[in-house]
PDB file of C-alpha atoms in Angstrom:
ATOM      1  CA  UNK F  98     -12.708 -13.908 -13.904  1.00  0.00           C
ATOM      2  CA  UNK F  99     -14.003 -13.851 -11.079  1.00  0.00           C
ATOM      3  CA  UNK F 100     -12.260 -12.223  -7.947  1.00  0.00           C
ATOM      4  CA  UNK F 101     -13.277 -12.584  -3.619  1.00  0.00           C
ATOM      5  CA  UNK F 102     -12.006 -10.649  -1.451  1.00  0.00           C
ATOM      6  CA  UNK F 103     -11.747 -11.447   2.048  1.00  0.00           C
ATOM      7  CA  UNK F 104      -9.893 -11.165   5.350  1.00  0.00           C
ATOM      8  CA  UNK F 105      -6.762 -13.500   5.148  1.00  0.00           C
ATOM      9  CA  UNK F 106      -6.291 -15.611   8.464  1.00  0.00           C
ATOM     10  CA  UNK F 107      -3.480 -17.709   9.777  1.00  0.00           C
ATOM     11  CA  UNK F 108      -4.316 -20.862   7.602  1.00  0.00           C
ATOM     12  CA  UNK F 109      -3.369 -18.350   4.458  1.00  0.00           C
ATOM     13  CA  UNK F 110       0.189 -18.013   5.484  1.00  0.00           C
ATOM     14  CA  UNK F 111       1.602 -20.172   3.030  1.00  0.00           C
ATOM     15  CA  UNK F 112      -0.798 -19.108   0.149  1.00  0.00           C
ATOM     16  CA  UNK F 113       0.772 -15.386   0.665  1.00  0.00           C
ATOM     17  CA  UNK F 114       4.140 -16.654   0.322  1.00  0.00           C
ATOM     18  CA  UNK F 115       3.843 -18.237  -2.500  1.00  0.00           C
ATOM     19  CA  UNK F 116       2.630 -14.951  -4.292  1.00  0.00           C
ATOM     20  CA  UNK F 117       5.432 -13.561  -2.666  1.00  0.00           C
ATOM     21  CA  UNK F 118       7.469 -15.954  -4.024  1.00  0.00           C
ATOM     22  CA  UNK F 119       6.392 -15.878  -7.331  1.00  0.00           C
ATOM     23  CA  UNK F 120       6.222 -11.815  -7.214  1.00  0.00           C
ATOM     24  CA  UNK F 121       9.738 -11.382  -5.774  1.00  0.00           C
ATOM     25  CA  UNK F 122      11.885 -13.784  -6.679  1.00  0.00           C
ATOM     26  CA  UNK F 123      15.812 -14.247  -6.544  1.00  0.00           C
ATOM     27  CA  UNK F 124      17.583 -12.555  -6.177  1.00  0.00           C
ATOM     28  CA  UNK F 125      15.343 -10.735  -3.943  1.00  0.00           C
ATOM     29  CA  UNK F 126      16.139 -11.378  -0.088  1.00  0.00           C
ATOM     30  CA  UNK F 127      13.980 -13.905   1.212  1.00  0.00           C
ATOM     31  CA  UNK F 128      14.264 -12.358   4.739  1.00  0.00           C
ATOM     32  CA  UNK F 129      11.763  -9.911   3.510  1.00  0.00           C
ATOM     33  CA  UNK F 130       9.210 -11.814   2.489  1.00  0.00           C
ATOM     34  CA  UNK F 131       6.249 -12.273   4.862  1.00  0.00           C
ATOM     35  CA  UNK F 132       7.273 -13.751   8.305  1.00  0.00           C
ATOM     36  CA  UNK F 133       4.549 -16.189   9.982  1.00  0.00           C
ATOM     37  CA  UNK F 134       5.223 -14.049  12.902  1.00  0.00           C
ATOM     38  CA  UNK F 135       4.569 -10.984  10.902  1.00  0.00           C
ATOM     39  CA  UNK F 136       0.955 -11.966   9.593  1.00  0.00           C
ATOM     40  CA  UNK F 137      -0.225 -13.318  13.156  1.00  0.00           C
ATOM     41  CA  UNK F 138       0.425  -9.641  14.295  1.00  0.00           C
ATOM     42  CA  UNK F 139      -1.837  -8.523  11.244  1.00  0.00           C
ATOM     43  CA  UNK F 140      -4.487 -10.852  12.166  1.00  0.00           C
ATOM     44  CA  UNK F 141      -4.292 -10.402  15.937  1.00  0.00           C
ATOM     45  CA  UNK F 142      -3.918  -6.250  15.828  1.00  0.00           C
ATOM     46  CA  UNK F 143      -6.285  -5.489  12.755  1.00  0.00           C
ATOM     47  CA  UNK F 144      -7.872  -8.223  11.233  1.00  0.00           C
ATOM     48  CA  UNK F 145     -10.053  -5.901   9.135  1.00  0.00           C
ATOM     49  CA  UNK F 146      -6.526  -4.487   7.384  1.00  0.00           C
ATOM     50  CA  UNK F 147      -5.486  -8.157   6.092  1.00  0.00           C
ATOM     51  CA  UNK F 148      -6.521  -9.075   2.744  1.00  0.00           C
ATOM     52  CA  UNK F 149      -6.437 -11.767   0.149  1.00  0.00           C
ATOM     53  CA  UNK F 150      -7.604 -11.918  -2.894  1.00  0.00           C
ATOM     54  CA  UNK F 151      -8.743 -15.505  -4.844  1.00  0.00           C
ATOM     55  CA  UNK F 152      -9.503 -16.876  -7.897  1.00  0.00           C
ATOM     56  CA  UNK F 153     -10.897 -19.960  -7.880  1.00  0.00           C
ATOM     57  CA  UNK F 154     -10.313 -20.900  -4.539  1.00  0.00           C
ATOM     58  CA  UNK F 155      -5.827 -20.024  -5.470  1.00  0.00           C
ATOM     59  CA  UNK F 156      -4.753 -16.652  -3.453  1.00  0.00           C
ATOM     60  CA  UNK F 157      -3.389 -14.270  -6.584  1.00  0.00           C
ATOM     61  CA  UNK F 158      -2.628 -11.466  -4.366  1.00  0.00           C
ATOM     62  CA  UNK F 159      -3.120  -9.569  -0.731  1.00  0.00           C
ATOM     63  CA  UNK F 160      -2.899  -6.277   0.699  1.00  0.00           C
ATOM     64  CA  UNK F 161      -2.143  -5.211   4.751  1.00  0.00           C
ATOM     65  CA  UNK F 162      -2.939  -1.645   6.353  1.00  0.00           C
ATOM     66  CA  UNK F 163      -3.076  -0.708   9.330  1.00  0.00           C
ATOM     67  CA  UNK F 164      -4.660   2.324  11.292  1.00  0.00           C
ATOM     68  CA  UNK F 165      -2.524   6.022  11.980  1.00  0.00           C
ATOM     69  CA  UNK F 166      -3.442   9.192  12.782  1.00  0.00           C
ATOM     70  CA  UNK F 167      -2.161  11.646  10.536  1.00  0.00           C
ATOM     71  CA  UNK F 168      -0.177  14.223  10.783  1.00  0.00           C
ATOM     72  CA  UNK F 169       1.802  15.025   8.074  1.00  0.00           C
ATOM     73  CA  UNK F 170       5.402  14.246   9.235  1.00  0.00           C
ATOM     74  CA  UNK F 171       8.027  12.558   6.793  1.00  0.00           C
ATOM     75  CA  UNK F 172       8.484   8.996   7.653  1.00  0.00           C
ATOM     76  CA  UNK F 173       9.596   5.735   5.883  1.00  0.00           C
ATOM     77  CA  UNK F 174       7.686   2.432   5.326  1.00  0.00           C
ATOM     78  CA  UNK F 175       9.896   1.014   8.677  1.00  0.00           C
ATOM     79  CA  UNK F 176       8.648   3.548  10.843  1.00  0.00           C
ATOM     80  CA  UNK F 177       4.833   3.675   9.402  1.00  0.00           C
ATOM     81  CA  UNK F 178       4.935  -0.288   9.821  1.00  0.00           C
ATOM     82  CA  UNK F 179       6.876  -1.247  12.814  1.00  0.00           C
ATOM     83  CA  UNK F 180       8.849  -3.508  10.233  1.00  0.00           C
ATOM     84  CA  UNK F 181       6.113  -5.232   8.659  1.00  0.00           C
ATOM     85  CA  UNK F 182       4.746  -6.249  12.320  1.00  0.00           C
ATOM     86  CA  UNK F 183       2.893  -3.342  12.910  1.00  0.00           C
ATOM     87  CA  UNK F 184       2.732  -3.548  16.715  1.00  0.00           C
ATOM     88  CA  UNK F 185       3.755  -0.552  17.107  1.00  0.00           C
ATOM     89  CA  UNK F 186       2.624   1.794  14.509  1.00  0.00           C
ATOM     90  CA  UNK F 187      -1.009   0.901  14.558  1.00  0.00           C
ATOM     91  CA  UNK F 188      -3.017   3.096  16.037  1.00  0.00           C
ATOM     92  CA  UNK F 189      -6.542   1.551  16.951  1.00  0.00           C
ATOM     93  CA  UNK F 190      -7.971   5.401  17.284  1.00  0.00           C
ATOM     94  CA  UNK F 191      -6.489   6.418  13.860  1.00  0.00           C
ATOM     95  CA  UNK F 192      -8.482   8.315  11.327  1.00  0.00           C
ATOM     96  CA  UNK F 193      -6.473   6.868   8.373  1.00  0.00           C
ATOM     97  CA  UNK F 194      -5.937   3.639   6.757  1.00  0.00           C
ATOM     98  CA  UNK F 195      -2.430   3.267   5.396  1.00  0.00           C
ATOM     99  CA  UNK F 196      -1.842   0.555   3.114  1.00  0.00           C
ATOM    100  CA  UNK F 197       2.091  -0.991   3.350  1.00  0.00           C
ATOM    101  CA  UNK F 198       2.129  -4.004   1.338  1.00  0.00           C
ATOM    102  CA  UNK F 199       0.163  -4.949  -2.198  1.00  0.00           C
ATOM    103  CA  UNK F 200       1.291  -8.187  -4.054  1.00  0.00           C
ATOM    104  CA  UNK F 201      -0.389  -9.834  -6.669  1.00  0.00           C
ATOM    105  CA  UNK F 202       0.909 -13.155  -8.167  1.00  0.00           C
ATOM    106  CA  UNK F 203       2.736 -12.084 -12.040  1.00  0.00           C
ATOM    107  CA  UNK F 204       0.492 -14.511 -13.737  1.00  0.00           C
ATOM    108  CA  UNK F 205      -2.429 -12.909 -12.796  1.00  0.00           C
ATOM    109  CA  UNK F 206      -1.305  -9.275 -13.333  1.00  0.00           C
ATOM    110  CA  UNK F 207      -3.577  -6.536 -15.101  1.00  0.00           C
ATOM    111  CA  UNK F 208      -6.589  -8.842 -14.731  1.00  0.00           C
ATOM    112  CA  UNK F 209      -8.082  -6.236 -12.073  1.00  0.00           C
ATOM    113  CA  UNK F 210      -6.686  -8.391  -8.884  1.00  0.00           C
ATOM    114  CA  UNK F 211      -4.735  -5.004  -7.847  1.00  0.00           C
ATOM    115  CA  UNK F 212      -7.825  -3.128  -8.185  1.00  0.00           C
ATOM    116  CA  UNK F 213      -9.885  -5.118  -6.058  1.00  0.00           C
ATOM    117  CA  UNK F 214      -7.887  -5.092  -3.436  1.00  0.00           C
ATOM    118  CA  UNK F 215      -7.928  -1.278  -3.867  1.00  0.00           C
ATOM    119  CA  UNK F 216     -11.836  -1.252  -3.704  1.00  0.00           C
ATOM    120  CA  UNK F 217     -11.780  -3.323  -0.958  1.00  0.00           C
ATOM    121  CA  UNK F 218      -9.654  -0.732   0.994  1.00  0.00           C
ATOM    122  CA  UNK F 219     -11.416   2.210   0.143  1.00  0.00           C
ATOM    123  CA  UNK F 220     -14.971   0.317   0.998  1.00  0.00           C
ATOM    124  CA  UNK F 221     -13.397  -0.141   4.621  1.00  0.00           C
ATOM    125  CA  UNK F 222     -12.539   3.615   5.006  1.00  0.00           C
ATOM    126  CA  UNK F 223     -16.205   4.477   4.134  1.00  0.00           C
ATOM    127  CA  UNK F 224     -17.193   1.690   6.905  1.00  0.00           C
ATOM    128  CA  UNK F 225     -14.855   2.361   9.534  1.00  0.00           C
ATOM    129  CA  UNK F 226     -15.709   6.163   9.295  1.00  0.00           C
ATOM    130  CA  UNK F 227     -12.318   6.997   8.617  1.00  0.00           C
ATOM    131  CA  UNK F 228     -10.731  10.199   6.439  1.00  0.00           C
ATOM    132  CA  UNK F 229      -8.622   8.878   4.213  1.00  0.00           C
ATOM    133  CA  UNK F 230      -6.559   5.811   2.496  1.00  0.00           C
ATOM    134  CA  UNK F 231      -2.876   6.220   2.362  1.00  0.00           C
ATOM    135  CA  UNK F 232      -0.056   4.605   1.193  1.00  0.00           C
ATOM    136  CA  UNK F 233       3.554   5.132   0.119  1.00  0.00           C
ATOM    137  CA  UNK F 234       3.897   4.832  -3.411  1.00  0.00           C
ATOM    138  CA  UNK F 235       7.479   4.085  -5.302  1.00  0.00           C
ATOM    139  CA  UNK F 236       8.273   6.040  -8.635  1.00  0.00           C
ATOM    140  CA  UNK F 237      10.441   3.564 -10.418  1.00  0.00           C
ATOM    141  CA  UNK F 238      10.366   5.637 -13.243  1.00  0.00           C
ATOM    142  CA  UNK F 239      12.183   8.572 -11.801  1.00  0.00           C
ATOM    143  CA  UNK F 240      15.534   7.108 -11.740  1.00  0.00           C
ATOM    144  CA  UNK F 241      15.397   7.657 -15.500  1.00  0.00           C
ATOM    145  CA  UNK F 242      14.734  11.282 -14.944  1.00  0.00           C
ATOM    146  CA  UNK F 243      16.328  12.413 -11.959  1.00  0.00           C
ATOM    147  CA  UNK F 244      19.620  13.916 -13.462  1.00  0.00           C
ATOM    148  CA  UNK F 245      17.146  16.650 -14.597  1.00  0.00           C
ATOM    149  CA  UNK F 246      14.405  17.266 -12.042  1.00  0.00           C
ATOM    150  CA  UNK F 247      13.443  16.713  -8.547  1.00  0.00           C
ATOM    151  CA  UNK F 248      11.304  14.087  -7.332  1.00  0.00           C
ATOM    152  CA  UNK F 249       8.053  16.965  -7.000  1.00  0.00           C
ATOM    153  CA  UNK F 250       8.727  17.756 -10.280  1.00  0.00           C
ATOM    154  CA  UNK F 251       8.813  13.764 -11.849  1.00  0.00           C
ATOM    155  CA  UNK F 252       5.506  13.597  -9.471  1.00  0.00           C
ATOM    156  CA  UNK F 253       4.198  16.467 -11.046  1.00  0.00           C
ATOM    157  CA  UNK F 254       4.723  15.388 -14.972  1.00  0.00           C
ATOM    158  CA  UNK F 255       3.459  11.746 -14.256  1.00  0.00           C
ATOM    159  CA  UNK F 256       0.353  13.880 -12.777  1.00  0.00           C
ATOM    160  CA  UNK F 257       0.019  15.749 -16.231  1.00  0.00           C
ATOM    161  CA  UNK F 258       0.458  13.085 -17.981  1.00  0.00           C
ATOM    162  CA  UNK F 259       3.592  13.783 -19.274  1.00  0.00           C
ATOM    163  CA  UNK F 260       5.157  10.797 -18.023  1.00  0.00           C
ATOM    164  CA  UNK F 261       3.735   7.280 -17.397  1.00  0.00           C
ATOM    165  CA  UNK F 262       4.778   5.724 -13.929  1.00  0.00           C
ATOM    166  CA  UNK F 263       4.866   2.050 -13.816  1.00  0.00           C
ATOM    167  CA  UNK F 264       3.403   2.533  -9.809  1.00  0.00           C
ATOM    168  CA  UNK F 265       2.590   5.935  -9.814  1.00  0.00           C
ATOM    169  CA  UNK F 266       0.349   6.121 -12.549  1.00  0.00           C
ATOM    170  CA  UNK F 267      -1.336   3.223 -11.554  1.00  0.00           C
ATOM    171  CA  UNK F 268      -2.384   4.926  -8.033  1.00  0.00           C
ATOM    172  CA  UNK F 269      -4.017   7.958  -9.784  1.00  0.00           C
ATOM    173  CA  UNK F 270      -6.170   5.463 -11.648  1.00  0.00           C
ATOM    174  CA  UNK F 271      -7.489   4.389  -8.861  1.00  0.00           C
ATOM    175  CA  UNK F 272      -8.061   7.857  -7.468  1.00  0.00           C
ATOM    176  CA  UNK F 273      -5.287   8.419  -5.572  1.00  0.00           C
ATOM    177  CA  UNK F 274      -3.703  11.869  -5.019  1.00  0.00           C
ATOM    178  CA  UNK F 275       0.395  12.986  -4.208  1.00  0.00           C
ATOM    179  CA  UNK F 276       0.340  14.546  -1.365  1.00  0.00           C
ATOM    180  CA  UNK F 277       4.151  14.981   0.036  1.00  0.00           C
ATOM    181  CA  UNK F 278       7.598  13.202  -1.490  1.00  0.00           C
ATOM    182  CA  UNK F 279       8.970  11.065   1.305  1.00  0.00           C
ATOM    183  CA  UNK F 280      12.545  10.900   1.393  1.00  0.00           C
ATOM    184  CA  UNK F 281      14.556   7.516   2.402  1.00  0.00           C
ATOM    185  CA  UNK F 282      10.979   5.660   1.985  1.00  0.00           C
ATOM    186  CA  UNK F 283      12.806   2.526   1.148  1.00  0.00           C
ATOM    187  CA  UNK F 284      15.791   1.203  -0.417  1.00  0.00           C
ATOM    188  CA  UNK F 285      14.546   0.878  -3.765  1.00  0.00           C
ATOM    189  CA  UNK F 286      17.344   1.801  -6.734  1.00  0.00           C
ATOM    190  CA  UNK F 287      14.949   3.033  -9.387  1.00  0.00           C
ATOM    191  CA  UNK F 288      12.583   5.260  -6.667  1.00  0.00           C
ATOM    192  CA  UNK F 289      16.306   6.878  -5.680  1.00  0.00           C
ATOM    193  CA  UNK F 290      14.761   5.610  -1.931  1.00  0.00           C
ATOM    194  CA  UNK F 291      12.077   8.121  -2.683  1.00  0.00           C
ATOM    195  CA  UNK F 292       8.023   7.430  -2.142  1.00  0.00           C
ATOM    196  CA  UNK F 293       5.678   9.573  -2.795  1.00  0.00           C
ATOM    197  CA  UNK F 294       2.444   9.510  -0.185  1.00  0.00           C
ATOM    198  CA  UNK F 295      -0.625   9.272  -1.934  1.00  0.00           C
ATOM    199  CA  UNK F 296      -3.867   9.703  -0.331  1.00  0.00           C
ATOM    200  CA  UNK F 297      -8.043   8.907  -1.158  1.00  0.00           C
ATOM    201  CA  UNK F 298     -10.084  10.732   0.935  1.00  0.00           C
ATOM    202  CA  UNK F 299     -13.446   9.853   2.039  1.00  0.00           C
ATOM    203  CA  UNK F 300     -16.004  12.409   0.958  1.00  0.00           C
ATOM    204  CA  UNK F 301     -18.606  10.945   3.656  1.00  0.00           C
ATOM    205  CA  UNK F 302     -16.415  12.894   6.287  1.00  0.00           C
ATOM    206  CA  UNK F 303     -16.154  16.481   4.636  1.00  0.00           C
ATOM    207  CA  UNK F 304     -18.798  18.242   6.620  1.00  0.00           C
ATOM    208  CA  UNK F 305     -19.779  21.485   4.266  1.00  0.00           C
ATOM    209  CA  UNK F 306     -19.828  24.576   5.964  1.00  0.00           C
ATOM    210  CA  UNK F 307     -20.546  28.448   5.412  1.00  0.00           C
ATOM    211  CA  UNK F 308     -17.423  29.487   3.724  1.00  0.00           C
ATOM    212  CA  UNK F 309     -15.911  26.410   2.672  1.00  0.00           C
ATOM    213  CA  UNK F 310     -15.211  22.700   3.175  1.00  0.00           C
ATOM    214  CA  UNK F 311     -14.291  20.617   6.706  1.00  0.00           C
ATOM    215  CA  UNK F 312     -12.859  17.460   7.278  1.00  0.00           C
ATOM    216  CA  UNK F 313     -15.211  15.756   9.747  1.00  0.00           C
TER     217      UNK F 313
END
């Protein structure tokens, strides 16, 4: 199979919600699927952040990030994207890309779509110059745990591969690292409203110097 990757536009609108659709559907709110209004801002503010992938000419999944500048404060996928419009949270001068949406339709699940949208993300950080890809991953697995450990130590276990993480575990594989539990991420039952914030850093911008290692 054969998978393109490519910016998505304003003429995709209605492809993306029908993976959405098909991804989430009721009883899942329909108010939080994509709004049009929500995907011109992607397109207008960082057209390089909007992504669709297609098979044969049918959109089977997308991905949206946006640019931040890092700092290492606790905050929840509202805050990090202005709602889904991103207006506000995008940061045109960041040095991160921070990925706050992934969908890929169910029928074409573990056929590599999710990975390609991954590569895709990490080939822009190299690009753009920038340090790292982030994102905000849910542990839906944890809810099954969490009467005996904390979240850091679920994270942890799934890192040892103690545990397997239906989301989690799926990050590392594509090279991701936990970097900080985030607390009232989202509401999300089986996370416990927990995320943890994964990142991929960019080995083009670690500068080596005497006595050690610098991000550029």
């Amino acid at each position: 199979m054969t998978i393109e990757i490519r910016p998505y536009t304003r003429n995709d609108y209605e492809g993306l919600l029908s993976v959405q659709r098909e991804a989430f559907p009721p009883p899942f709110p329909e108010e939080l699927w994509w709004k049009r209004e929500q995907i011109e801002d992607h397109v207008s503010l960082y057209p390089e952040g909007a992504m669709v992938a297609l098979c044969d000419g049918i959109v089977v999944g997308s991905a949206t990030s946006l640019l931040i500048t890092y700092t290492g404060q606790p905050h929840t996928w509202a805050e990090v994207s202005d709602n889904g419009y991103i207006r506000r949270s995008h940061d045109p001068e960041g040095d991160s890309l921070y990925g706050i949406d992934l969908c890929v339709r169910p029928s074409y699940r573990s056929r590599g779509v999710a990975g390609a949208l991954y590569e895709a993300r990490k080939q822009l950080v190299v690009r753009s110059g920038l340090k790292r890809f982030m994102a905000g991953c849910r542990i839906p697995g944890f809810h099954l745990h969490a009467g005996s450990m904390s979240a850091e130590e679920y994270v942890g276990r799934v890192v040892d591969g103690e545990f397997k993480d239906l989301v989690l575990s799926f990050m590392l594989r594509q090279g991701m690292v936990p970097i900080q539990v985030l607390d009232d991420y989202l509401e999300d039952e089986e996370s416990l409203n927990k995320a943890v914030l994964v990142e991929w850093r960019n080995e083009r911008c670690i500068t080596t110097i005497s006595g050690g290692e610098t991000a550029s």
